[in-house]
Amino acid sequence: MLTFSRITPRQVVARTAKGERVAFVDARGDEAWSQAGLKLNGAVRVRLPSIVRDAAQVPAGCAVVVYGRDERDLDVPRVADGLRAALAQGQIELI
């Protein structure tokens, strides 16, 4: 399910502990992504220029957590908006 809200790591852990499936979307731009020391294993990288193609890799039937470099990373809300728009237009199907 794709909703707009902030979620803490603790809340993600609680969801997974309850058996909920969670998919992670890495929304970092190219520079931030290539400079990152850590990359979340299993996360789907979704970039704005190729959002529809990239989003096709997001597993269906999961809560989707979009994350970026930090709370000031403007690509996070842009990717989340793009995912919601593509979902609404029928370009992608996540559930």
PDB file of N, CA and C in Angstrom:
ATOM      1  N   MET A   1       0.852  -1.170   0.000  1.00  0.00           N
ATOM      2  CA  MET A   1       0.000   0.000   0.000  1.00  0.00           C
ATOM      3  C   MET A   1       0.895   1.230   0.000  1.00  0.00           C
ATOM      4  N   LEU A   2       0.547   2.213  -0.797  1.00  0.00           N
ATOM      5  CA  LEU A   2       1.350   3.411  -0.948  1.00  0.00           C
ATOM      6  C   LEU A   2       0.619   4.579  -0.308  1.00  0.00           C
ATOM      7  N   THR A   3       1.125   5.030   0.832  1.00  0.00           N
ATOM      8  CA  THR A   3       0.530   6.168   1.516  1.00  0.00           C
ATOM      9  C   THR A   3       1.622   7.170   1.821  1.00  0.00           C
ATOM     10  N   PHE A   4       1.209   8.390   2.095  1.00  0.00           N
ATOM     11  CA  PHE A   4       2.160   9.426   2.459  1.00  0.00           C
ATOM     12  C   PHE A   4       2.174   9.569   3.966  1.00  0.00           C
ATOM     13  N   SER A   5       3.258   9.213   4.578  1.00  0.00           N
ATOM     14  CA  SER A   5       3.443   9.432   6.002  1.00  0.00           C
ATOM     15  C   SER A   5       4.896   9.146   6.322  1.00  0.00           C
ATOM     16  N   ARG A   6       5.287   9.631   7.426  1.00  0.00           N
ATOM     17  CA  ARG A   6       6.629   9.319   7.895  1.00  0.00           C
ATOM     18  C   ARG A   6       6.544   8.038   8.704  1.00  0.00           C
ATOM     19  N   ILE A   7       7.573   7.252   8.617  1.00  0.00           N
ATOM     20  CA  ILE A   7       7.626   6.025   9.382  1.00  0.00           C
ATOM     21  C   ILE A   7       9.023   5.906   9.977  1.00  0.00           C
ATOM     22  N   THR A   8       9.082   5.509  11.206  1.00  0.00           N
ATOM     23  CA  THR A   8      10.365   5.363  11.881  1.00  0.00           C
ATOM     24  C   THR A   8      10.892   3.945  11.680  1.00  0.00           C
ATOM     25  N   PRO A   9      12.187   3.764  11.838  1.00  0.00           N
ATOM     26  CA  PRO A   9      12.724   2.404  11.759  1.00  0.00           C
ATOM     27  C   PRO A   9      12.035   1.459  12.756  1.00  0.00           C
ATOM     28  N   ARG A  10      11.736   1.953  13.923  1.00  0.00           N
ATOM     29  CA  ARG A  10      11.057   1.133  14.928  1.00  0.00           C
ATOM     30  C   ARG A  10       9.684   0.676  14.426  1.00  0.00           C
ATOM     31  N   GLN A  11       8.962   1.573  13.745  1.00  0.00           N
ATOM     32  CA  GLN A  11       7.654   1.212  13.207  1.00  0.00           C
ATOM     33  C   GLN A  11       7.775   0.183  12.086  1.00  0.00           C
ATOM     34  N   VAL A  12       8.827   0.294  11.278  1.00  0.00           N
ATOM     35  CA  VAL A  12       9.054  -0.697  10.222  1.00  0.00           C
ATOM     36  C   VAL A  12       9.322  -2.061  10.851  1.00  0.00           C
ATOM     37  N   VAL A  13      10.155  -2.088  11.869  1.00  0.00           N
ATOM     38  CA  VAL A  13      10.460  -3.347  12.564  1.00  0.00           C
ATOM     39  C   VAL A  13       9.182  -3.938  13.166  1.00  0.00           C
ATOM     40  N   ALA A  14       8.348  -3.089  13.760  1.00  0.00           N
ATOM     41  CA  ALA A  14       7.091  -3.569  14.350  1.00  0.00           C
ATOM     42  C   ALA A  14       6.188  -4.179  13.284  1.00  0.00           C
ATOM     43  N   ARG A  15       6.121  -3.552  12.130  1.00  0.00           N
ATOM     44  CA  ARG A  15       5.290  -4.087  11.042  1.00  0.00           C
ATOM     45  C   ARG A  15       5.795  -5.453  10.593  1.00  0.00           C
ATOM     46  N   THR A  16       7.105  -5.557  10.413  1.00  0.00           N
ATOM     47  CA  THR A  16       7.658  -6.834   9.959  1.00  0.00           C
ATOM     48  C   THR A  16       7.513  -7.902  11.040  1.00  0.00           C
ATOM     49  N   ALA A  17       7.604  -7.504  12.306  1.00  0.00           N
ATOM     50  CA  ALA A  17       7.419  -8.460  13.404  1.00  0.00           C
ATOM     51  C   ALA A  17       5.997  -9.007  13.427  1.00  0.00           C
ATOM     52  N   LYS A  18       5.033  -8.219  12.952  1.00  0.00           N
ATOM     53  CA  LYS A  18       3.639  -8.661  12.870  1.00  0.00           C
ATOM     54  C   LYS A  18       3.380  -9.486  11.609  1.00  0.00           C
ATOM     55  N   GLY A  19       4.415  -9.670  10.803  1.00  0.00           N
ATOM     56  CA  GLY A  19       4.267 -10.472   9.596  1.00  0.00           C
ATOM     57  C   GLY A  19       3.925  -9.685   8.349  1.00  0.00           C
ATOM     58  N   GLU A  20       3.862  -8.357   8.457  1.00  0.00           N
ATOM     59  CA  GLU A  20       3.585  -7.545   7.271  1.00  0.00           C
ATOM     60  C   GLU A  20       4.796  -7.551   6.353  1.00  0.00           C
ATOM     61  N   ARG A  21       4.525  -7.596   5.075  1.00  0.00           N
ATOM     62  CA  ARG A  21       5.604  -7.491   4.098  1.00  0.00           C
ATOM     63  C   ARG A  21       5.886  -6.013   3.837  1.00  0.00           C
ATOM     64  N   VAL A  22       7.155  -5.663   3.800  1.00  0.00           N
ATOM     65  CA  VAL A  22       7.562  -4.287   3.550  1.00  0.00           C
ATOM     66  C   VAL A  22       8.571  -4.288   2.412  1.00  0.00           C
ATOM     67  N   ALA A  23       8.332  -3.436   1.424  1.00  0.00           N
ATOM     68  CA  ALA A  23       9.267  -3.252   0.314  1.00  0.00           C
ATOM     69  C   ALA A  23       9.934  -1.891   0.490  1.00  0.00           C
ATOM     70  N   PHE A  24      11.222  -1.847   0.281  1.00  0.00           N
ATOM     71  CA  PHE A  24      11.977  -0.607   0.416  1.00  0.00           C
ATOM     72  C   PHE A  24      12.340  -0.074  -0.961  1.00  0.00           C
ATOM     73  N   VAL A  25      12.122   1.230  -1.137  1.00  0.00           N
ATOM     74  CA  VAL A  25      12.443   1.920  -2.384  1.00  0.00           C
ATOM     75  C   VAL A  25      13.519   2.956  -2.073  1.00  0.00           C
ATOM     76  N   ASP A  26      14.670   2.801  -2.693  1.00  0.00           N
ATOM     77  CA  ASP A  26      15.794   3.723  -2.536  1.00  0.00           C
ATOM     78  C   ASP A  26      15.625   4.841  -3.547  1.00  0.00           C
ATOM     79  N   ALA A  27      15.324   6.047  -3.061  1.00  0.00           N
ATOM     80  CA  ALA A  27      15.039   7.193  -3.938  1.00  0.00           C
ATOM     81  C   ALA A  27      16.231   8.133  -4.079  1.00  0.00           C
ATOM     82  N   ARG A  28      17.397   7.732  -3.616  1.00  0.00           N
ATOM     83  CA  ARG A  28      18.552   8.624  -3.704  1.00  0.00           C
ATOM     84  C   ARG A  28      18.939   8.868  -5.154  1.00  0.00           C
ATOM     85  N   GLY A  29      19.342  10.105  -5.418  1.00  0.00           N
ATOM     86  CA  GLY A  29      19.832  10.465  -6.746  1.00  0.00           C
ATOM     87  C   GLY A  29      21.139   9.748  -7.045  1.00  0.00           C
ATOM     88  N   ASP A  30      21.571   9.826  -8.293  1.00  0.00           N
ATOM     89  CA  ASP A  30      22.764   9.095  -8.728  1.00  0.00           C
ATOM     90  C   ASP A  30      24.000   9.403  -7.887  1.00  0.00           C
ATOM     91  N   GLU A  31      24.240  10.681  -7.636  1.00  0.00           N
ATOM     92  CA  GLU A  31      25.439  11.060  -6.885  1.00  0.00           C
ATOM     93  C   GLU A  31      25.387  10.544  -5.450  1.00  0.00           C
ATOM     94  N   ALA A  32      24.274  10.762  -4.770  1.00  0.00           N
ATOM     95  CA  ALA A  32      24.133  10.294  -3.385  1.00  0.00           C
ATOM     96  C   ALA A  32      24.203   8.776  -3.317  1.00  0.00           C
ATOM     97  N   TRP A  33      23.605   8.101  -4.291  1.00  0.00           N
ATOM     98  CA  TRP A  33      23.607   6.644  -4.294  1.00  0.00           C
ATOM     99  C   TRP A  33      25.018   6.098  -4.498  1.00  0.00           C
ATOM    100  N   SER A  34      25.757   6.686  -5.451  1.00  0.00           N
ATOM    101  CA  SER A  34      27.107   6.178  -5.731  1.00  0.00           C
ATOM    102  C   SER A  34      28.080   6.482  -4.598  1.00  0.00           C
ATOM    103  N   GLN A  35      27.841   7.552  -3.848  1.00  0.00           N
ATOM    104  CA  GLN A  35      28.717   7.909  -2.734  1.00  0.00           C
ATOM    105  C   GLN A  35      28.341   7.210  -1.427  1.00  0.00           C
ATOM    106  N   ALA A  36      27.191   6.558  -1.410  1.00  0.00           N
ATOM    107  CA  ALA A  36      26.703   5.942  -0.182  1.00  0.00           C
ATOM    108  C   ALA A  36      27.586   4.760   0.220  1.00  0.00           C
ATOM    109  N   GLY A  37      27.928   4.730   1.477  1.00  0.00           N
ATOM    110  CA  GLY A  37      28.685   3.604   2.003  1.00  0.00           C
ATOM    111  C   GLY A  37      27.801   2.396   2.249  1.00  0.00           C
ATOM    112  N   LEU A  38      26.532   2.649   2.511  1.00  0.00           N
ATOM    113  CA  LEU A  38      25.591   1.574   2.799  1.00  0.00           C
ATOM    114  C   LEU A  38      24.463   1.558   1.785  1.00  0.00           C
ATOM    115  N   LYS A  39      24.073   0.369   1.400  1.00  0.00           N
ATOM    116  CA  LYS A  39      22.920   0.189   0.526  1.00  0.00           C
ATOM    117  C   LYS A  39      22.084  -0.927   1.132  1.00  0.00           C
ATOM    118  N   LEU A  40      20.798  -0.684   1.281  1.00  0.00           N
ATOM    119  CA  LEU A  40      19.905  -1.648   1.903  1.00  0.00           C
ATOM    120  C   LEU A  40      19.704  -2.840   0.978  1.00  0.00           C
ATOM    121  N   ASN A  41      20.068  -4.002   1.471  1.00  0.00           N
ATOM    122  CA  ASN A  41      19.940  -5.226   0.687  1.00  0.00           C
ATOM    123  C   ASN A  41      18.471  -5.497   0.364  1.00  0.00           C
ATOM    124  N   GLY A  42      18.166  -5.710  -0.893  1.00  0.00           N
ATOM    125  CA  GLY A  42      16.807  -5.998  -1.311  1.00  0.00           C
ATOM    126  C   GLY A  42      15.985  -4.777  -1.687  1.00  0.00           C
ATOM    127  N   ALA A  43      16.510  -3.588  -1.456  1.00  0.00           N
ATOM    128  CA  ALA A  43      15.786  -2.366  -1.819  1.00  0.00           C
ATOM    129  C   ALA A  43      15.762  -2.216  -3.338  1.00  0.00           C
ATOM    130  N   VAL A  44      14.671  -1.660  -3.832  1.00  0.00           N
ATOM    131  CA  VAL A  44      14.540  -1.380  -5.261  1.00  0.00           C
ATOM    132  C   VAL A  44      14.924   0.075  -5.479  1.00  0.00           C
ATOM    133  N   ARG A  45      15.860   0.305  -6.352  1.00  0.00           N
ATOM    134  CA  ARG A  45      16.267   1.676  -6.651  1.00  0.00           C
ATOM    135  C   ARG A  45      15.318   2.251  -7.686  1.00  0.00           C
ATOM    136  N   VAL A  46      14.652   3.343  -7.327  1.00  0.00           N
ATOM    137  CA  VAL A  46      13.709   4.004  -8.231  1.00  0.00           C
ATOM    138  C   VAL A  46      14.184   5.424  -8.442  1.00  0.00           C
ATOM    139  N   ARG A  47      14.444   5.757  -9.707  1.00  0.00           N
ATOM    140  CA  ARG A  47      14.895   7.098 -10.057  1.00  0.00           C
ATOM    141  C   ARG A  47      13.794   7.809 -10.827  1.00  0.00           C
ATOM    142  N   LEU A  48      13.734   9.109 -10.680  1.00  0.00           N
ATOM    143  CA  LEU A  48      12.677   9.891 -11.323  1.00  0.00           C
ATOM    144  C   LEU A  48      12.615   9.718 -12.848  1.00  0.00           C
ATOM    145  N   PRO A  49      13.749   9.767 -13.558  1.00  0.00           N
ATOM    146  CA  PRO A  49      13.656   9.661 -15.019  1.00  0.00           C
ATOM    147  C   PRO A  49      13.110   8.311 -15.518  1.00  0.00           C
ATOM    148  N   SER A  50      13.250   7.284 -14.704  1.00  0.00           N
ATOM    149  CA  SER A  50      12.824   5.944 -15.137  1.00  0.00           C
ATOM    150  C   SER A  50      11.866   5.323 -14.124  1.00  0.00           C
ATOM    151  N   ILE A  51      11.018   6.157 -13.538  1.00  0.00           N
ATOM    152  CA  ILE A  51      10.188   5.721 -12.409  1.00  0.00           C
ATOM    153  C   ILE A  51       9.251   4.564 -12.761  1.00  0.00           C
ATOM    154  N   VAL A  52       8.620   4.596 -13.911  1.00  0.00           N
ATOM    155  CA  VAL A  52       7.671   3.535 -14.260  1.00  0.00           C
ATOM    156  C   VAL A  52       8.409   2.210 -14.442  1.00  0.00           C
ATOM    157  N   ARG A  53       9.511   2.237 -15.167  1.00  0.00           N
ATOM    158  CA  ARG A  53      10.296   1.010 -15.374  1.00  0.00           C
ATOM    159  C   ARG A  53      10.851   0.487 -14.054  1.00  0.00           C
ATOM    160  N   ASP A  54      11.426   1.385 -13.248  1.00  0.00           N
ATOM    161  CA  ASP A  54      12.018   0.974 -11.967  1.00  0.00           C
ATOM    162  C   ASP A  54      10.963   0.443 -11.003  1.00  0.00           C
ATOM    163  N   ALA A  55       9.801   1.099 -10.972  1.00  0.00           N
ATOM    164  CA  ALA A  55       8.741   0.716 -10.036  1.00  0.00           C
ATOM    165  C   ALA A  55       8.201  -0.672 -10.322  1.00  0.00           C
ATOM    166  N   ALA A  56       8.347  -1.156 -11.540  1.00  0.00           N
ATOM    167  CA  ALA A  56       7.874  -2.495 -11.881  1.00  0.00           C
ATOM    168  C   ALA A  56       8.602  -3.563 -11.071  1.00  0.00           C
ATOM    169  N   GLN A  57       9.732  -3.211 -10.475  1.00  0.00           N
ATOM    170  CA  GLN A  57      10.508  -4.158  -9.671  1.00  0.00           C
ATOM    171  C   GLN A  57      10.044  -4.208  -8.219  1.00  0.00           C
ATOM    172  N   VAL A  58       9.173  -3.278  -7.814  1.00  0.00           N
ATOM    173  CA  VAL A  58       8.690  -3.244  -6.431  1.00  0.00           C
ATOM    174  C   VAL A  58       7.692  -4.386  -6.247  1.00  0.00           C
ATOM    175  N   PRO A  59       7.902  -5.233  -5.242  1.00  0.00           N
ATOM    176  CA  PRO A  59       6.986  -6.357  -5.040  1.00  0.00           C
ATOM    177  C   PRO A  59       5.565  -5.900  -4.744  1.00  0.00           C
ATOM    178  N   ALA A  60       4.603  -6.650  -5.231  1.00  0.00           N
ATOM    179  CA  ALA A  60       3.188  -6.347  -4.999  1.00  0.00           C
ATOM    180  C   ALA A  60       2.771  -6.794  -3.604  1.00  0.00           C
ATOM    181  N   GLY A  61       1.723  -6.153  -3.098  1.00  0.00           N
ATOM    182  CA  GLY A  61       1.131  -6.566  -1.829  1.00  0.00           C
ATOM    183  C   GLY A  61       1.946  -6.224  -0.604  1.00  0.00           C
ATOM    184  N   CYS A  62       2.775  -5.219  -0.698  1.00  0.00           N
ATOM    185  CA  CYS A  62       3.635  -4.822   0.422  1.00  0.00           C
ATOM    186  C   CYS A  62       3.368  -3.374   0.813  1.00  0.00           C
ATOM    187  N   ALA A  63       3.659  -3.066   2.055  1.00  0.00           N
ATOM    188  CA  ALA A  63       3.783  -1.664   2.440  1.00  0.00           C
ATOM    189  C   ALA A  63       5.064  -1.173   1.773  1.00  0.00           C
ATOM    190  N   VAL A  64       5.045   0.013   1.205  1.00  0.00           N
ATOM    191  CA  VAL A  64       6.209   0.540   0.495  1.00  0.00           C
ATOM    192  C   VAL A  64       6.820   1.670   1.309  1.00  0.00           C
ATOM    193  N   VAL A  65       8.098   1.540   1.608  1.00  0.00           N
ATOM    194  CA  VAL A  65       8.840   2.555   2.342  1.00  0.00           C
ATOM    195  C   VAL A  65       9.849   3.175   1.381  1.00  0.00           C
ATOM    196  N   VAL A  66       9.669   4.464   1.097  1.00  0.00           N
ATOM    197  CA  VAL A  66      10.578   5.189   0.216  1.00  0.00           C
ATOM    198  C   VAL A  66      11.559   5.948   1.096  1.00  0.00           C
ATOM    199  N   TYR A  67      12.839   5.773   0.839  1.00  0.00           N
ATOM    200  CA  TYR A  67      13.840   6.459   1.662  1.00  0.00           C
ATOM    201  C   TYR A  67      14.908   7.090   0.783  1.00  0.00           C
ATOM    202  N   GLY A  68      15.632   8.026   1.392  1.00  0.00           N
ATOM    203  CA  GLY A  68      16.702   8.721   0.689  1.00  0.00           C
ATOM    204  C   GLY A  68      17.896   8.933   1.589  1.00  0.00           C
ATOM    205  N   ARG A  69      18.693   9.905   1.240  1.00  0.00           N
ATOM    206  CA  ARG A  69      19.935  10.199   1.953  1.00  0.00           C
ATOM    207  C   ARG A  69      19.659  10.626   3.391  1.00  0.00           C
ATOM    208  N   ASP A  70      18.702  11.537   3.566  1.00  0.00           N
ATOM    209  CA  ASP A  70      18.311  12.013   4.890  1.00  0.00           C
ATOM    210  C   ASP A  70      16.960  12.699   4.781  1.00  0.00           C
ATOM    211  N   GLU A  71      16.491  13.298   5.864  1.00  0.00           N
ATOM    212  CA  GLU A  71      15.149  13.900   5.859  1.00  0.00           C
ATOM    213  C   GLU A  71      15.033  15.114   4.938  1.00  0.00           C
ATOM    214  N   ARG A  72      16.153  15.653   4.478  1.00  0.00           N
ATOM    215  CA  ARG A  72      16.114  16.797   3.559  1.00  0.00           C
ATOM    216  C   ARG A  72      16.210  16.384   2.091  1.00  0.00           C
ATOM    217  N   ASP A  73      16.287  15.097   1.824  1.00  0.00           N
ATOM    218  CA  ASP A  73      16.427  14.596   0.460  1.00  0.00           C
ATOM    219  C   ASP A  73      15.115  14.811  -0.299  1.00  0.00           C
ATOM    220  N   LEU A  74      15.114  15.755  -1.225  1.00  0.00           N
ATOM    221  CA  LEU A  74      13.900  16.111  -1.963  1.00  0.00           C
ATOM    222  C   LEU A  74      13.449  15.039  -2.952  1.00  0.00           C
ATOM    223  N   ASP A  75      14.332  14.102  -3.284  1.00  0.00           N
ATOM    224  CA  ASP A  75      13.937  13.040  -4.199  1.00  0.00           C
ATOM    225  C   ASP A  75      12.942  12.078  -3.553  1.00  0.00           C
ATOM    226  N   VAL A  76      12.937  11.974  -2.237  1.00  0.00           N
ATOM    227  CA  VAL A  76      12.021  11.041  -1.564  1.00  0.00           C
ATOM    228  C   VAL A  76      10.558  11.411  -1.825  1.00  0.00           C
ATOM    229  N   PRO A  77      10.123  12.638  -1.515  1.00  0.00           N
ATOM    230  CA  PRO A  77       8.718  12.949  -1.809  1.00  0.00           C
ATOM    231  C   PRO A  77       8.415  12.962  -3.304  1.00  0.00           C
ATOM    232  N   ARG A  78       9.393  13.304  -4.119  1.00  0.00           N
ATOM    233  CA  ARG A  78       9.173  13.307  -5.574  1.00  0.00           C
ATOM    234  C   ARG A  78       8.957  11.886  -6.090  1.00  0.00           C
ATOM    235  N   VAL A  79       9.769  10.954  -5.630  1.00  0.00           N
ATOM    236  CA  VAL A  79       9.595   9.556  -6.040  1.00  0.00           C
ATOM    237  C   VAL A  79       8.273   9.014  -5.500  1.00  0.00           C
ATOM    238  N   ALA A  80       7.962   9.319  -4.237  1.00  0.00           N
ATOM    239  CA  ALA A  80       6.689   8.857  -3.667  1.00  0.00           C
ATOM    240  C   ALA A  80       5.513   9.424  -4.461  1.00  0.00           C
ATOM    241  N   ASP A  81       5.572  10.716  -4.796  1.00  0.00           N
ATOM    242  CA  ASP A  81       4.522  11.333  -5.623  1.00  0.00           C
ATOM    243  C   ASP A  81       4.434  10.647  -6.987  1.00  0.00           C
ATOM    244  N   GLY A  82       5.587  10.393  -7.576  1.00  0.00           N
ATOM    245  CA  GLY A  82       5.623   9.744  -8.885  1.00  0.00           C
ATOM    246  C   GLY A  82       5.058   8.337  -8.840  1.00  0.00           C
ATOM    247  N   LEU A  83       5.347   7.606  -7.784  1.00  0.00           N
ATOM    248  CA  LEU A  83       4.795   6.258  -7.628  1.00  0.00           C
ATOM    249  C   LEU A  83       3.280   6.306  -7.495  1.00  0.00           C
ATOM    250  N   ARG A  84       2.801   7.241  -6.675  1.00  0.00           N
ATOM    251  CA  ARG A  84       1.347   7.364  -6.506  1.00  0.00           C
ATOM    252  C   ARG A  84       0.672   7.751  -7.818  1.00  0.00           C
ATOM    253  N   ALA A  85       1.268   8.682  -8.566  1.00  0.00           N
ATOM    254  CA  ALA A  85       0.690   9.113  -9.845  1.00  0.00           C
ATOM    255  C   ALA A  85       0.691   7.965 -10.848  1.00  0.00           C
ATOM    256  N   ALA A  86       1.790   7.233 -10.944  1.00  0.00           N
ATOM    257  CA  ALA A  86       1.854   6.108 -11.873  1.00  0.00           C
ATOM    258  C   ALA A  86       0.873   5.023 -11.482  1.00  0.00           C
ATOM    259  N   LEU A  87       0.693   4.822 -10.207  1.00  0.00           N
ATOM    260  CA  LEU A  87      -0.291   3.844  -9.714  1.00  0.00           C
ATOM    261  C   LEU A  87      -1.702   4.287 -10.082  1.00  0.00           C
ATOM    262  N   ALA A  88      -2.009   5.557  -9.850  1.00  0.00           N
ATOM    263  CA  ALA A  88      -3.342   6.098 -10.136  1.00  0.00           C
ATOM    264  C   ALA A  88      -3.655   6.050 -11.627  1.00  0.00           C
ATOM    265  N   GLN A  89      -2.633   6.229 -12.466  1.00  0.00           N
ATOM    266  CA  GLN A  89      -2.832   6.230 -13.924  1.00  0.00           C
ATOM    267  C   GLN A  89      -2.786   4.817 -14.525  1.00  0.00           C
ATOM    268  N   GLY A  90      -2.591   3.842 -13.655  1.00  0.00           N
ATOM    269  CA  GLY A  90      -2.558   2.471 -14.133  1.00  0.00           C
ATOM    270  C   GLY A  90      -1.262   2.084 -14.830  1.00  0.00           C
ATOM    271  N   GLN A  91      -0.229   2.920 -14.692  1.00  0.00           N
ATOM    272  CA  GLN A  91       1.050   2.610 -15.344  1.00  0.00           C
ATOM    273  C   GLN A  91       1.809   1.537 -14.580  1.00  0.00           C
ATOM    274  N   ILE A  92       1.569   1.435 -13.282  1.00  0.00           N
ATOM    275  CA  ILE A  92       2.186   0.397 -12.463  1.00  0.00           C
ATOM    276  C   ILE A  92       1.104  -0.201 -11.581  1.00  0.00           C
ATOM    277  N   GLU A  93       1.378  -1.398 -11.088  1.00  0.00           N
ATOM    278  CA  GLU A  93       0.453  -2.049 -10.175  1.00  0.00           C
ATOM    279  C   GLU A  93       1.268  -2.635  -9.044  1.00  0.00           C
ATOM    280  N   LEU A  94       1.058  -2.104  -7.832  1.00  0.00           N
ATOM    281  CA  LEU A  94       1.827  -2.585  -6.692  1.00  0.00           C
ATOM    282  C   LEU A  94       1.022  -3.550  -5.830  1.00  0.00           C
ATOM    283  N   ILE A  95      -0.281  -3.502  -5.906  1.00  0.00           N
ATOM    284  CA  ILE A  95      -1.089  -4.393  -5.055  1.00  0.00           C
ATOM    285  C   ILE A  95      -2.053  -5.163  -5.940  1.00  0.00           C
TER     286      ILE A  95
END
